[in-house]
Coordinates of C-alpha atoms in Angstrom, one line a residue:
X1 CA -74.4 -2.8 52.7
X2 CA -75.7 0.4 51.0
X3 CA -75.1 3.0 54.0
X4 CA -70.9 1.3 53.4
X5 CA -71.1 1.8 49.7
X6 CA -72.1 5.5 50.4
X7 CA -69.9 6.3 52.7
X8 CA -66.9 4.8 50.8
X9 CA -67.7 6.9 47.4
X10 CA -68.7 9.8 50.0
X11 CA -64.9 9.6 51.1
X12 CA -63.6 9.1 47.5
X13 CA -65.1 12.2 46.7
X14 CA -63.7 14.0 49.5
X15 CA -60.5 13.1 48.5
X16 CA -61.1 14.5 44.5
X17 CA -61.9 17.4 45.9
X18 CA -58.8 17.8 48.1
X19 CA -56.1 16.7 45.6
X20 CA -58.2 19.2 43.0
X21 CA -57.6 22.2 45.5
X22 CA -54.0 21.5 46.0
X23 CA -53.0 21.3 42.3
X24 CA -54.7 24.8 41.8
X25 CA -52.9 26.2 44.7
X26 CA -49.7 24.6 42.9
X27 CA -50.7 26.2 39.7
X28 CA -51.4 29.5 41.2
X29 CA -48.1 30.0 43.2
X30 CA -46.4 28.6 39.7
X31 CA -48.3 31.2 38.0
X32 CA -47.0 34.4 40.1
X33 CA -43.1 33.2 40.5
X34 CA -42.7 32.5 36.5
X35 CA -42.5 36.3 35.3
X36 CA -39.6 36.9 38.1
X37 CA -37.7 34.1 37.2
X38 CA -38.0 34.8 33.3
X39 CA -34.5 36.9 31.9
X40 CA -35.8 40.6 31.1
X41 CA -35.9 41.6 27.4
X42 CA -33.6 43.3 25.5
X43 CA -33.6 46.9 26.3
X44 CA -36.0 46.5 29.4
X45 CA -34.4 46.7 33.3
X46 CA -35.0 43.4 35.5
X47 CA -37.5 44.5 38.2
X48 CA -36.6 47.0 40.9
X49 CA -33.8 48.3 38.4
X50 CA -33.7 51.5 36.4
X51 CA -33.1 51.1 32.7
X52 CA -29.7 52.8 33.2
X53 CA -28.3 50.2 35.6
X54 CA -29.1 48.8 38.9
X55 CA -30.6 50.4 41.6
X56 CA -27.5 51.3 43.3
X57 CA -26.3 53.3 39.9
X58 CA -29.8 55.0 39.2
X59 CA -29.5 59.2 38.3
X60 CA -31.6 60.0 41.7
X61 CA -29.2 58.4 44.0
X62 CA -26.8 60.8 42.8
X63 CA -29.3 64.0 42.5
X64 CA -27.8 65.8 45.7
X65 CA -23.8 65.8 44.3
X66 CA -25.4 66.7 40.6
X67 CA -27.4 70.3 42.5
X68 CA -24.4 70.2 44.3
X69 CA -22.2 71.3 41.6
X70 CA -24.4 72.8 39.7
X71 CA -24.7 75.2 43.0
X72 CA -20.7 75.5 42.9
X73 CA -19.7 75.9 39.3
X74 CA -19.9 78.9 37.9
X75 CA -22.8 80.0 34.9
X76 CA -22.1 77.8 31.8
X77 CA -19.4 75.6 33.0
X78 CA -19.1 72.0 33.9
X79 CA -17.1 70.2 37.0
X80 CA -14.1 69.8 34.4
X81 CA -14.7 73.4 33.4
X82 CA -16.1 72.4 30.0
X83 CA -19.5 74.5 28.7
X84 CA -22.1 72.8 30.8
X85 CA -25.2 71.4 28.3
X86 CA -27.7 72.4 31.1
X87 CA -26.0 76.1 31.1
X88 CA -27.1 79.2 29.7
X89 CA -24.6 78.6 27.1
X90 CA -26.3 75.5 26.4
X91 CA -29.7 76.7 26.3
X92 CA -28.6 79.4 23.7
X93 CA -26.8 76.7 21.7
X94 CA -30.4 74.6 21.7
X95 CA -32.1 77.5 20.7
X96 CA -29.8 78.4 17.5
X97 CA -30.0 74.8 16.8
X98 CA -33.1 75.1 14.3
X99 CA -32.1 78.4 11.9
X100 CA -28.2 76.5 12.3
X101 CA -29.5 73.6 10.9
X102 CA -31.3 75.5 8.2
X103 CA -28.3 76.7 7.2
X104 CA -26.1 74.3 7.2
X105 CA -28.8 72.5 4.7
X106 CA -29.0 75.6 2.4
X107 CA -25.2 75.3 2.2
X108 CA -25.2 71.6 1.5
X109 CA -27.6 72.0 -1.2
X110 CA -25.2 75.0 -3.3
X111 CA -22.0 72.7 -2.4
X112 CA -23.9 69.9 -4.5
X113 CA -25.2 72.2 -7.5
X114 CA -21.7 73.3 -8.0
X115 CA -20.3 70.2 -7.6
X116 CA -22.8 69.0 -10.2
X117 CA -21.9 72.0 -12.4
X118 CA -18.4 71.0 -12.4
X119 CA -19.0 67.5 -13.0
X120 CA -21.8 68.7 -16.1
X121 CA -24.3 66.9 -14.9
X122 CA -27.5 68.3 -16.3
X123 CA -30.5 69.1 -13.9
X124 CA -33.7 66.7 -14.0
X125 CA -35.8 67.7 -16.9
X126 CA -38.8 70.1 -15.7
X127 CA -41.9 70.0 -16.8
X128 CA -41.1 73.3 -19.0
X129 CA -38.5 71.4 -20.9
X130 CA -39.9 68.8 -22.0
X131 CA -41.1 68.7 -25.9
X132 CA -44.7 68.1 -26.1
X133 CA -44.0 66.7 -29.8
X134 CA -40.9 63.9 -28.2
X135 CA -43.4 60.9 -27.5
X136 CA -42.9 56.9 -27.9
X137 CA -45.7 56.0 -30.7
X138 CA -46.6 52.4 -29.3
X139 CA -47.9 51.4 -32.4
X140 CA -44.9 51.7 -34.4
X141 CA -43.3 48.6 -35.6
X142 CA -39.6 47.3 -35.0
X143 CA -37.3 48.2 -37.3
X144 CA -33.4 47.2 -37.1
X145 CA -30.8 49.3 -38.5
X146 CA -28.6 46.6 -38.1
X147 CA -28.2 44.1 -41.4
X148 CA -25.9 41.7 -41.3
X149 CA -24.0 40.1 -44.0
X150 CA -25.6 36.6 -45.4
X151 CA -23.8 34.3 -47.3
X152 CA -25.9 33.4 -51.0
X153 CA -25.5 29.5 -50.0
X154 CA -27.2 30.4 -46.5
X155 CA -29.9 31.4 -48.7
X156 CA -29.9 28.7 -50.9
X157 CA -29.9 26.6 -47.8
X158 CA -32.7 28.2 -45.5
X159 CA -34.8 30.1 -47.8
X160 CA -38.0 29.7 -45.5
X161 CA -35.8 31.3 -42.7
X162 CA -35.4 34.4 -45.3
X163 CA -38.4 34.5 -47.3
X164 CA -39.3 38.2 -47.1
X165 CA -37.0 39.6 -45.2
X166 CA -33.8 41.8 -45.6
X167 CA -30.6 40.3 -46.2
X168 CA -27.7 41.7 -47.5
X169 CA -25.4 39.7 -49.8
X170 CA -21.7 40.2 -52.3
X171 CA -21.0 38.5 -54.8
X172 CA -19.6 38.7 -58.0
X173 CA -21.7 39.8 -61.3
X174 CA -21.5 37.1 -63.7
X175 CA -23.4 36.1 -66.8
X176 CA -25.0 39.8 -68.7
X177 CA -27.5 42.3 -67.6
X178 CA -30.8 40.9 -68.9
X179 CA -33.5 43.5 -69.9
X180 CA -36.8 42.5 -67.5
X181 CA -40.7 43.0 -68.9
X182 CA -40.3 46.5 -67.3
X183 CA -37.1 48.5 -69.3
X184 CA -36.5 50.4 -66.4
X185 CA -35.1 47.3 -64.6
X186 CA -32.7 44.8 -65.0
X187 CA -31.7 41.0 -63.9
X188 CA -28.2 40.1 -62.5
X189 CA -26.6 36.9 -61.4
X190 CA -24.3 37.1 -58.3
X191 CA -22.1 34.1 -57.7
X192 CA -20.6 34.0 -53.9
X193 CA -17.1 34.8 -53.6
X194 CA -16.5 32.7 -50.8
X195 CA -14.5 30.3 -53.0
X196 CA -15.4 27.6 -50.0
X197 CA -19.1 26.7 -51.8
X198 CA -19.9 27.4 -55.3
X199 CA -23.4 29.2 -55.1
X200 CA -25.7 32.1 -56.5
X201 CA -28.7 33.6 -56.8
X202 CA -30.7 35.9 -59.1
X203 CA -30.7 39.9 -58.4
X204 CA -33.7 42.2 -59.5
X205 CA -32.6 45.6 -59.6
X206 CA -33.3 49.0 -61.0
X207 CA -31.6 49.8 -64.6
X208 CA -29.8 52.8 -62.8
X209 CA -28.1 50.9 -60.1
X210 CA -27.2 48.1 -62.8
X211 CA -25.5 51.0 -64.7
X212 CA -22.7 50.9 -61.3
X213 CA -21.5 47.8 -62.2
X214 CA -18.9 48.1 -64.6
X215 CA -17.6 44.1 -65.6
X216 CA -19.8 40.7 -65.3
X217 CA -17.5 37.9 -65.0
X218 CA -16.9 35.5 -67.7
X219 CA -13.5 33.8 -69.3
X220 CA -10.8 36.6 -69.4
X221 CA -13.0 39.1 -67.2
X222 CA -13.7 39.2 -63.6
X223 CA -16.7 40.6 -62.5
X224 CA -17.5 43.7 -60.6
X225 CA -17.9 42.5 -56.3
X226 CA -21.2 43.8 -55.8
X227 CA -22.8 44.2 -52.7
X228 CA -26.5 43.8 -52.4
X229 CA -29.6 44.5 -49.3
X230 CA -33.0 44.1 -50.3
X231 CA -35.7 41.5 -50.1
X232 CA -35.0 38.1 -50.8
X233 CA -38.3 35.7 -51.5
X234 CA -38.0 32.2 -51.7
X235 CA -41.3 32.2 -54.4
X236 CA -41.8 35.6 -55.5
X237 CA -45.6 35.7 -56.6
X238 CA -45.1 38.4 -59.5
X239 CA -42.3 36.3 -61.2
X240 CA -43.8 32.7 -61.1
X241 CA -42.0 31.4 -58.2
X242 CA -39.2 32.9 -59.1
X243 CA -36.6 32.8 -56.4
X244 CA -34.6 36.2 -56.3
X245 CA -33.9 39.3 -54.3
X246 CA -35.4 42.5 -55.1
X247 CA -31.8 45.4 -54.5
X248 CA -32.9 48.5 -52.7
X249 CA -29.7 48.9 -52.2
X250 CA -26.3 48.2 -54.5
X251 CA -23.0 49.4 -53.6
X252 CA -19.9 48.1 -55.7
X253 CA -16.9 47.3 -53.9
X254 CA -14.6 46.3 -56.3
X255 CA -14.8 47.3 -60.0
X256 CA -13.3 44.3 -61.4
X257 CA -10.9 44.1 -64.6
X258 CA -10.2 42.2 -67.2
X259 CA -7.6 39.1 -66.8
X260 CA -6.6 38.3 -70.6
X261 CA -3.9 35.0 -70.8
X262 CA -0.6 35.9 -70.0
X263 CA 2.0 34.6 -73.1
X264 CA 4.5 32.3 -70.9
X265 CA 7.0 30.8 -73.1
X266 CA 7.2 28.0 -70.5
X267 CA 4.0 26.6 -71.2
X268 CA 5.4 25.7 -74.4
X269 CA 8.8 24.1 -74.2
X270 CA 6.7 20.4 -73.9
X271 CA 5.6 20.8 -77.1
X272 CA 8.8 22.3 -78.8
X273 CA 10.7 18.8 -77.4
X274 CA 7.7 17.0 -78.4
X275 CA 7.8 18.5 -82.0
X276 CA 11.5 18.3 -82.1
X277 CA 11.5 14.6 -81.4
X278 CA 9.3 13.6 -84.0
X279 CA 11.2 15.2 -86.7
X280 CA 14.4 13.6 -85.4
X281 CA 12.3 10.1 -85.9
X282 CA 11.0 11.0 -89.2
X283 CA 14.4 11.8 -90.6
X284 CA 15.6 9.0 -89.0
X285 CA 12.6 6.8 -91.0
X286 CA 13.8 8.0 -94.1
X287 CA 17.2 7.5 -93.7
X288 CA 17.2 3.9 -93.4
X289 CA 14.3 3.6 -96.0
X290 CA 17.3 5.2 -98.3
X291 CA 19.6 2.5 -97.1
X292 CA 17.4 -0.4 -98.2
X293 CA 17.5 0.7 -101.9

């Protein structure tokens, strides 16, 4: 029973060992017909082919008719009788090429400085020209040139959102010029002219831009239009709280004038037939108070 059970795992084996052999002889004739099957990459001849074209079409099957004419034509011509690139002619042409080339360069490079001239486009600076003094200071704070015009109920409105910085209002003077602690300034009142919202706001200015403004508004007298920039503060600290611009700037755009009450004969005819009546009732009254004696 144990020499059978032997002999049957000795064949078993055997036949591992077989079927093992043939799939690596499968593998290996796999192996070696994959790469002749495969496409050939772009740019690369299939095998047996030159990269110009088949074998049939390849430069050395035609060698002999190329020496061929090259024996019969004459020096620097081609079968057609064009200047053959192999030639003398050719050869001289390869070596002019370089100094040609220069040339041609040099030439481009004036044809596009005049054309630049005549355009006015101005060279790239050079280290000679630039200005040794012309540098960005990076520590320099922003500062806008650009100020744009703020209405005096904006202010009103948002004065957090302008506390401290520069606006630049009109308006028109009202009220008088008050005298401030200092003599050399003054106070103003500016009233918005934008007839949409009644609003204004207190002016602190110097006693010499307070002399440009001519009328303050008031019954029978409209008031200079003022423009103002400086420094509005919601709560100026050095006039307790005080809510207010400080001018560094006044312009006056319109002098103003003085508006006294027209005489209009219209406005009194009411009261001429009103006047007229009663005295047609009062004779009237005594009339028949005469009747009754």
């Amino acid at each position: 029973m144990t020499e059978r059970t032997g002999k049957g795992a000795l064949r078993r084996a055997t036949a591992l060992l077989k079927g093992g052999a043939a799939a690596l002889a499968c593998a290996l004739v796999l192996a070696l017909a994959a790469p002749a099957a495969l496409p050939a990459p772009v740019g690369e001849a299939p095998v047996g082919e030159a990269p110009g074209g088949p074998a049939s079409l390849r430069p050395a099957d035609h060698a002999p008719e190329s020496r061929a004419w090259a024996d019969e034509a004459p020096s620097g011509e081609s079968r057609d009788g064009a200047p053959a690139a192999g030639g003398a002619a050719g050869s001289g042409d390869a070596e002019g090429a370089e100094p040609s080339a220069g040339k041609d360069a040099k030439a481009d490079g004036d044809s596009a400085e005049e054309g630049a001239k005549v355009v006015g486009i101005e060279p790239a600076l050079t280290a000679d020209s630039i200005d040794p003094e012309n540098r960005v200071d990076v520590t320099q704070r922003s500062d806008s040139s650009f100020i744009y015009e703020t209405q005096i109920y904006e202010l009103l409105g948002q004065p957090s959102l302008y506390d401290r910085q520069t606006v630049q209002v009109t308006g028109e003077a009202m009220g008088d010029l008050v005298t401030a602690a200092d003599p050399a300034f003054r106070w103003m009142v500016l009233r918005a002219v934008d007839g949409s919202r009644e609003s204004q706001v207190t002016v602190y200015l110097s006693a010499k831009q307070a002399e440009q403004v001519r009328n303050l508004g008031r019954y029978g007298v409209r008031g200079s239009t003022v423009q103002v920039t400086g420094t509005f503060y919601e709560s100026d600290p050095d006039f307790e709280g005080a809510q207010l611009v400080r001018a560094s700037t006044v312009n006056v755009l319109d002098d103003g004038a003085r508006t006294p009450d027209a005489f209009e004969l219209s406005s009194f005819v009411p009261g001429i037939v009103l006047v007229a009546l009663g005295l047609v009732l009062l004779a009237a009254f005594g009339y028949a108070l005469e009747r009754r004696r």
